[in-house]
Amino acid sequence: MVKLRLKRCGRKQRVVYRIVAIDVRSRREGRDLRKVGFYDPIKNQTYLNVPAILYFLEKGAQPTGTVHDILRKAGVFTELRLNQTQFT
């Protein structure tokens, strides 16, 4: 199973997270399938590769709680709903 999860980067006291698609059995710092964005909690910046995120969500990837909140604030789930209604 694939999860969309945060991967810690940066240095001490200056953390930046990458949003990655990763196998659920891997560690937090393990090998990821694909990098789909990043999140900087200090500057409150977010960059999302929305087509890649939508691809993984359509294939059944589950976001973690924090990633779910980030995606909801960015409006990714409304785009997912629009894509699903287009095809049905």
mmCIF file of N, CA and C in Angstrom:
data_model
loop_
_atom_site.group_PDB
_atom_site.id
_atom_site.type_symbol
_atom_site.label_atom_id
_atom_site.label_comp_id
_atom_site.label_asym_id
_atom_site.label_seq_id
_atom_site.Cartn_x
_atom_site.Cartn_y
_atom_site.Cartn_z
ATOM 1 N N MET A 1 0.844 -1.180 0.000
ATOM 2 C CA MET A 1 0.000 0.000 0.000
ATOM 3 C C MET A 1 0.885 1.236 0.000
ATOM 4 N N VAL A 2 0.450 2.245 -0.698
ATOM 5 C CA VAL A 2 1.211 3.484 -0.821
ATOM 6 C C VAL A 2 0.569 4.561 0.045
ATOM 7 N N LYS A 3 1.403 5.347 0.706
ATOM 8 C CA LYS A 3 0.935 6.472 1.512
ATOM 9 C C LYS A 3 1.589 7.749 1.036
ATOM 10 N N LEU A 4 0.885 8.855 1.177
ATOM 11 C CA LEU A 4 1.470 10.177 0.985
ATOM 12 C C LEU A 4 1.855 10.659 2.373
ATOM 13 N N ARG A 5 3.141 10.889 2.574
ATOM 14 C CA ARG A 5 3.665 11.103 3.913
ATOM 15 C C ARG A 5 4.722 12.199 3.886
ATOM 16 N N LEU A 6 4.994 12.790 5.049
ATOM 17 C CA LEU A 6 6.034 13.807 5.176
ATOM 18 C C LEU A 6 7.378 13.139 5.428
ATOM 19 N N LYS A 7 8.411 13.653 4.770
ATOM 20 C CA LYS A 7 9.776 13.167 4.947
ATOM 21 C C LYS A 7 10.609 14.356 5.423
ATOM 22 N N ARG A 8 11.257 14.212 6.555
ATOM 23 C CA ARG A 8 11.968 15.323 7.172
ATOM 24 C C ARG A 8 13.279 15.624 6.454
ATOM 25 N N CYS A 9 13.509 16.907 6.179
ATOM 26 C CA CYS A 9 14.748 17.378 5.567
ATOM 27 C C CYS A 9 15.173 18.644 6.308
ATOM 28 N N GLY A 10 16.255 19.237 5.875
ATOM 29 C CA GLY A 10 16.730 20.461 6.501
ATOM 30 C C GLY A 10 17.742 20.178 7.587
ATOM 31 N N ARG A 11 17.938 21.167 8.448
ATOM 32 C CA ARG A 11 18.911 21.002 9.524
ATOM 33 C C ARG A 11 18.224 21.191 10.872
ATOM 34 N N LYS A 12 19.007 21.137 11.934
ATOM 35 C CA LYS A 12 18.453 21.297 13.275
ATOM 36 C C LYS A 12 17.782 22.657 13.408
ATOM 37 N N GLN A 13 16.634 22.670 14.056
ATOM 38 C CA GLN A 13 15.878 23.885 14.319
ATOM 39 C C GLN A 13 15.424 24.606 13.048
ATOM 40 N N ARG A 14 15.594 23.999 11.915
ATOM 41 C CA ARG A 14 15.209 24.610 10.624
ATOM 42 C C ARG A 14 14.691 23.504 9.708
ATOM 43 N N VAL A 15 13.587 22.909 10.115
ATOM 44 C CA VAL A 15 13.093 21.724 9.441
ATOM 45 C C VAL A 15 12.253 22.107 8.215
ATOM 46 N N VAL A 16 12.377 21.307 7.184
ATOM 47 C CA VAL A 16 11.550 21.386 5.985
ATOM 48 C C VAL A 16 11.114 19.962 5.678
ATOM 49 N N TYR A 17 9.895 19.794 5.253
ATOM 50 C CA TYR A 17 9.380 18.462 4.959
ATOM 51 C C TYR A 17 9.122 18.315 3.470
ATOM 52 N N ARG A 18 9.466 17.161 2.926
ATOM 53 C CA ARG A 18 9.069 16.795 1.570
ATOM 54 C C ARG A 18 7.824 15.942 1.676
ATOM 55 N N ILE A 19 6.894 16.151 0.785
ATOM 56 C CA ILE A 19 5.718 15.293 0.701
ATOM 57 C C ILE A 19 6.044 14.246 -0.354
ATOM 58 N N VAL A 20 6.040 12.981 0.059
ATOM 59 C CA VAL A 20 6.461 11.904 -0.826
ATOM 60 C C VAL A 20 5.408 10.803 -0.863
ATOM 61 N N ALA A 21 5.401 10.088 -1.969
ATOM 62 C CA ALA A 21 4.631 8.847 -2.077
ATOM 63 C C ALA A 21 5.602 7.729 -1.724
ATOM 64 N N ILE A 22 5.255 6.936 -0.711
ATOM 65 C CA ILE A 22 6.184 5.950 -0.179
ATOM 66 C C ILE A 22 5.410 4.689 0.211
ATOM 67 N N ASP A 23 6.068 3.560 0.122
ATOM 68 C CA ASP A 23 5.456 2.302 0.548
ATOM 69 C C ASP A 23 5.247 2.340 2.055
ATOM 70 N N VAL A 24 4.146 1.816 2.515
ATOM 71 C CA VAL A 24 3.775 1.905 3.921
ATOM 72 C C VAL A 24 4.756 1.165 4.830
ATOM 73 N N ARG A 25 5.483 0.193 4.285
ATOM 74 C CA ARG A 25 6.424 -0.577 5.108
ATOM 75 C C ARG A 25 7.774 0.117 5.265
ATOM 76 N N SER A 26 8.015 1.204 4.521
ATOM 77 C CA SER A 26 9.298 1.903 4.590
ATOM 78 C C SER A 26 9.359 2.831 5.794
ATOM 79 N N ARG A 27 10.577 3.142 6.210
ATOM 80 C CA ARG A 27 10.780 4.097 7.296
ATOM 81 C C ARG A 27 10.483 5.520 6.805
ATOM 82 N N ARG A 28 10.438 6.454 7.734
ATOM 83 C CA ARG A 28 10.184 7.850 7.375
ATOM 84 C C ARG A 28 11.245 8.381 6.427
ATOM 85 N N GLU A 29 12.489 7.999 6.660
ATOM 86 C CA GLU A 29 13.597 8.466 5.826
ATOM 87 C C GLU A 29 13.960 7.460 4.734
ATOM 88 N N GLY A 30 13.090 6.478 4.502
ATOM 89 C CA GLY A 30 13.383 5.440 3.529
ATOM 90 C C GLY A 30 13.254 5.911 2.092
ATOM 91 N N ARG A 31 13.440 4.980 1.180
ATOM 92 C CA ARG A 31 13.382 5.292 -0.244
ATOM 93 C C ARG A 31 11.936 5.558 -0.653
ATOM 94 N N ASP A 32 11.713 6.681 -1.326
ATOM 95 C CA ASP A 32 10.363 7.033 -1.734
ATOM 96 C C ASP A 32 10.125 6.664 -3.189
ATOM 97 N N LEU A 33 8.862 6.538 -3.547
ATOM 98 C CA LEU A 33 8.498 6.245 -4.927
ATOM 99 C C LEU A 33 8.598 7.507 -5.785
ATOM 100 N N ARG A 34 8.127 8.628 -5.223
ATOM 101 C CA ARG A 34 8.170 9.889 -5.956
ATOM 102 C C ARG A 34 7.982 11.051 -4.989
ATOM 103 N N LYS A 35 8.691 12.136 -5.246
ATOM 104 C CA LYS A 35 8.502 13.360 -4.476
ATOM 105 C C LYS A 35 7.373 14.155 -5.128
ATOM 106 N N VAL A 36 6.376 14.524 -4.334
ATOM 107 C CA VAL A 36 5.218 15.205 -4.904
ATOM 108 C C VAL A 36 5.008 16.601 -4.341
ATOM 109 N N GLY A 37 5.927 17.088 -3.515
ATOM 110 C CA GLY A 37 5.794 18.445 -3.001
ATOM 111 C C GLY A 37 6.666 18.662 -1.786
ATOM 112 N N PHE A 38 6.586 19.882 -1.222
ATOM 113 C CA PHE A 38 7.280 20.145 0.033
ATOM 114 C C PHE A 38 6.459 21.089 0.883
ATOM 115 N N TYR A 39 6.774 21.110 2.187
ATOM 116 C CA TYR A 39 6.064 21.926 3.156
ATOM 117 C C TYR A 39 7.080 22.510 4.108
ATOM 118 N N ASP A 40 7.063 23.839 4.240
ATOM 119 C CA ASP A 40 7.948 24.554 5.162
ATOM 120 C C ASP A 40 7.079 25.148 6.269
ATOM 121 N N PRO A 41 7.068 24.540 7.468
ATOM 122 C CA PRO A 41 6.197 25.039 8.528
ATOM 123 C C PRO A 41 6.641 26.383 9.115
ATOM 124 N N ILE A 42 7.907 26.744 8.961
ATOM 125 C CA ILE A 42 8.392 28.004 9.513
ATOM 126 C C ILE A 42 7.902 29.183 8.667
ATOM 127 N N LYS A 43 8.067 29.079 7.350
ATOM 128 C CA LYS A 43 7.587 30.128 6.437
ATOM 129 C C LYS A 43 6.135 29.904 6.021
ATOM 130 N N ASN A 44 5.580 28.762 6.411
ATOM 131 C CA ASN A 44 4.226 28.368 6.052
ATOM 132 C C ASN A 44 4.042 28.355 4.538
ATOM 133 N N GLN A 45 5.029 27.794 3.834
ATOM 134 C CA GLN A 45 4.988 27.665 2.385
ATOM 135 C C GLN A 45 4.709 26.222 2.011
ATOM 136 N N THR A 46 4.002 26.059 0.911
ATOM 137 C CA THR A 46 3.707 24.733 0.402
ATOM 138 C C THR A 46 3.845 24.746 -1.106
ATOM 139 N N TYR A 47 4.498 23.724 -1.645
ATOM 140 C CA TYR A 47 4.530 23.506 -3.079
ATOM 141 C C TYR A 47 4.014 22.095 -3.325
ATOM 142 N N LEU A 48 3.037 21.987 -4.206
ATOM 143 C CA LEU A 48 2.441 20.680 -4.487
ATOM 144 C C LEU A 48 2.452 20.419 -5.984
ATOM 145 N N ASN A 49 2.860 19.222 -6.361
ATOM 146 C CA ASN A 49 2.753 18.752 -7.735
ATOM 147 C C ASN A 49 1.378 18.081 -7.843
ATOM 148 N N VAL A 50 0.372 18.883 -8.146
ATOM 149 C CA VAL A 50 -1.016 18.425 -8.064
ATOM 150 C C VAL A 50 -1.306 17.256 -9.008
ATOM 151 N N PRO A 51 -0.840 17.258 -10.271
ATOM 152 C CA PRO A 51 -1.132 16.086 -11.116
ATOM 153 C C PRO A 51 -0.571 14.778 -10.551
ATOM 154 N N ALA A 52 0.622 14.823 -9.969
ATOM 155 C CA ALA A 52 1.203 13.614 -9.379
ATOM 156 C C ALA A 52 0.413 13.183 -8.149
ATOM 157 N N ILE A 53 -0.016 14.133 -7.336
ATOM 158 C CA ILE A 53 -0.808 13.806 -6.145
ATOM 159 C C ILE A 53 -2.142 13.195 -6.547
ATOM 160 N N LEU A 54 -2.797 13.786 -7.545
ATOM 161 C CA LEU A 54 -4.069 13.242 -8.013
ATOM 162 C C LEU A 54 -3.898 11.834 -8.575
ATOM 163 N N TYR A 55 -2.785 11.591 -9.271
ATOM 164 C CA TYR A 55 -2.511 10.261 -9.809
ATOM 165 C C TYR A 55 -2.440 9.229 -8.682
ATOM 166 N N PHE A 56 -1.676 9.538 -7.626
ATOM 167 C CA PHE A 56 -1.528 8.582 -6.533
ATOM 168 C C PHE A 56 -2.833 8.410 -5.753
ATOM 169 N N LEU A 57 -3.595 9.500 -5.574
ATOM 170 C CA LEU A 57 -4.866 9.379 -4.863
ATOM 171 C C LEU A 57 -5.864 8.539 -5.655
ATOM 172 N N GLU A 58 -5.869 8.698 -6.979
ATOM 173 C CA GLU A 58 -6.772 7.896 -7.808
ATOM 174 C C GLU A 58 -6.390 6.419 -7.790
ATOM 175 N N LYS A 59 -5.103 6.137 -7.616
ATOM 176 C CA LYS A 59 -4.642 4.750 -7.557
ATOM 177 C C LYS A 59 -4.834 4.129 -6.181
ATOM 178 N N GLY A 60 -5.305 4.920 -5.192
ATOM 179 C CA GLY A 60 -5.619 4.359 -3.882
ATOM 180 C C GLY A 60 -4.643 4.720 -2.777
ATOM 181 N N ALA A 61 -3.747 5.664 -3.012
ATOM 182 C CA ALA A 61 -2.808 6.068 -1.957
ATOM 183 C C ALA A 61 -3.563 6.784 -0.840
ATOM 184 N N GLN A 62 -3.136 6.533 0.400
ATOM 185 C CA GLN A 62 -3.769 7.137 1.563
ATOM 186 C C GLN A 62 -2.857 8.219 2.143
ATOM 187 N N PRO A 63 -3.323 9.466 2.262
ATOM 188 C CA PRO A 63 -2.496 10.491 2.905
ATOM 189 C C PRO A 63 -2.544 10.347 4.423
ATOM 190 N N THR A 64 -1.437 10.700 5.077
ATOM 191 C CA THR A 64 -1.435 10.726 6.541
ATOM 192 C C THR A 64 -2.266 11.920 7.004
ATOM 193 N N GLY A 65 -2.474 12.042 8.291
ATOM 194 C CA GLY A 65 -3.322 13.106 8.820
ATOM 195 C C GLY A 65 -2.832 14.498 8.460
ATOM 196 N N THR A 66 -1.545 14.745 8.666
ATOM 197 C CA THR A 66 -0.987 16.068 8.392
ATOM 198 C C THR A 66 -1.002 16.373 6.902
ATOM 199 N N VAL A 67 -0.650 15.402 6.088
ATOM 200 C CA VAL A 67 -0.670 15.606 4.639
ATOM 201 C C VAL A 67 -2.109 15.825 4.169
ATOM 202 N N HIS A 68 -3.056 15.126 4.769
ATOM 203 C CA HIS A 68 -4.461 15.315 4.431
ATOM 204 C C HIS A 68 -4.878 16.763 4.690
ATOM 205 N N ASP A 69 -4.467 17.320 5.832
ATOM 206 C CA ASP A 69 -4.797 18.709 6.152
ATOM 207 C C ASP A 69 -4.164 19.678 5.156
ATOM 208 N N ILE A 70 -2.903 19.429 4.775
ATOM 209 C CA ILE A 70 -2.215 20.289 3.806
ATOM 210 C C ILE A 70 -2.933 20.244 2.460
ATOM 211 N N LEU A 71 -3.305 19.052 2.017
ATOM 212 C CA LEU A 71 -3.984 18.907 0.731
ATOM 213 C C LEU A 71 -5.373 19.533 0.764
ATOM 214 N N ARG A 72 -6.055 19.418 1.899
ATOM 215 C CA ARG A 72 -7.385 20.012 2.008
ATOM 216 C C ARG A 72 -7.310 21.534 1.932
ATOM 217 N N LYS A 73 -6.302 22.131 2.593
ATOM 218 C CA LYS A 73 -6.136 23.588 2.531
ATOM 219 C C LYS A 73 -5.818 24.062 1.119
ATOM 220 N N ALA A 74 -5.107 23.226 0.362
ATOM 221 C CA ALA A 74 -4.746 23.594 -1.013
ATOM 222 C C ALA A 74 -5.880 23.318 -1.997
ATOM 223 N N GLY A 75 -6.923 22.621 -1.581
ATOM 224 C CA GLY A 75 -8.059 22.353 -2.453
ATOM 225 C C GLY A 75 -7.852 21.199 -3.414
ATOM 226 N N VAL A 76 -6.976 20.269 -3.076
ATOM 227 C CA VAL A 76 -6.698 19.135 -3.959
ATOM 228 C C VAL A 76 -7.892 18.187 -4.021
ATOM 229 N N PHE A 77 -8.610 18.028 -2.917
ATOM 230 C CA PHE A 77 -9.709 17.075 -2.894
ATOM 231 C C PHE A 77 -10.894 17.548 -3.731
ATOM 232 N N THR A 78 -11.071 18.869 -3.879
ATOM 233 C CA THR A 78 -12.127 19.357 -4.761
ATOM 234 C C THR A 78 -11.778 19.043 -6.215
ATOM 235 N N GLU A 79 -10.490 19.152 -6.566
ATOM 236 C CA GLU A 79 -10.059 18.793 -7.915
ATOM 237 C C GLU A 79 -10.232 17.288 -8.147
ATOM 238 N N LEU A 80 -9.969 16.494 -7.126
ATOM 239 C CA LEU A 80 -10.140 15.046 -7.249
ATOM 240 C C LEU A 80 -11.606 14.715 -7.500
ATOM 241 N N ARG A 81 -12.497 15.389 -6.779
ATOM 242 C CA ARG A 81 -13.924 15.161 -6.960
ATOM 243 C C ARG A 81 -14.373 15.587 -8.354
ATOM 244 N N LEU A 82 -13.839 16.705 -8.858
ATOM 245 C CA LEU A 82 -14.183 17.159 -10.200
ATOM 246 C C LEU A 82 -13.715 16.166 -11.250
ATOM 247 N N ASN A 83 -12.509 15.615 -11.078
ATOM 248 C CA ASN A 83 -11.993 14.627 -12.024
ATOM 249 C C ASN A 83 -12.852 13.369 -12.011
ATOM 250 N N GLN A 84 -13.292 12.947 -10.842
ATOM 251 C CA GLN A 84 -14.078 11.722 -10.758
ATOM 252 C C GLN A 84 -15.457 11.909 -11.386
ATOM 253 N N THR A 85 -16.060 13.093 -11.266
ATOM 254 C CA THR A 85 -17.366 13.316 -11.868
ATOM 255 C C THR A 85 -17.257 13.472 -13.379
ATOM 256 N N GLN A 86 -16.122 13.907 -13.889
ATOM 257 C CA GLN A 86 -15.940 14.034 -15.325
ATOM 258 C C GLN A 86 -15.981 12.674 -16.004
ATOM 259 N N PHE A 87 -15.375 11.676 -15.393
ATOM 260 C CA PHE A 87 -15.230 10.381 -16.034
ATOM 261 C C PHE A 87 -16.444 9.484 -15.857
ATOM 262 N N THR A 88 -17.340 9.813 -14.926
ATOM 263 C CA THR A 88 -18.511 8.951 -14.731
ATOM 264 C C THR A 88 -19.733 9.517 -15.388
#
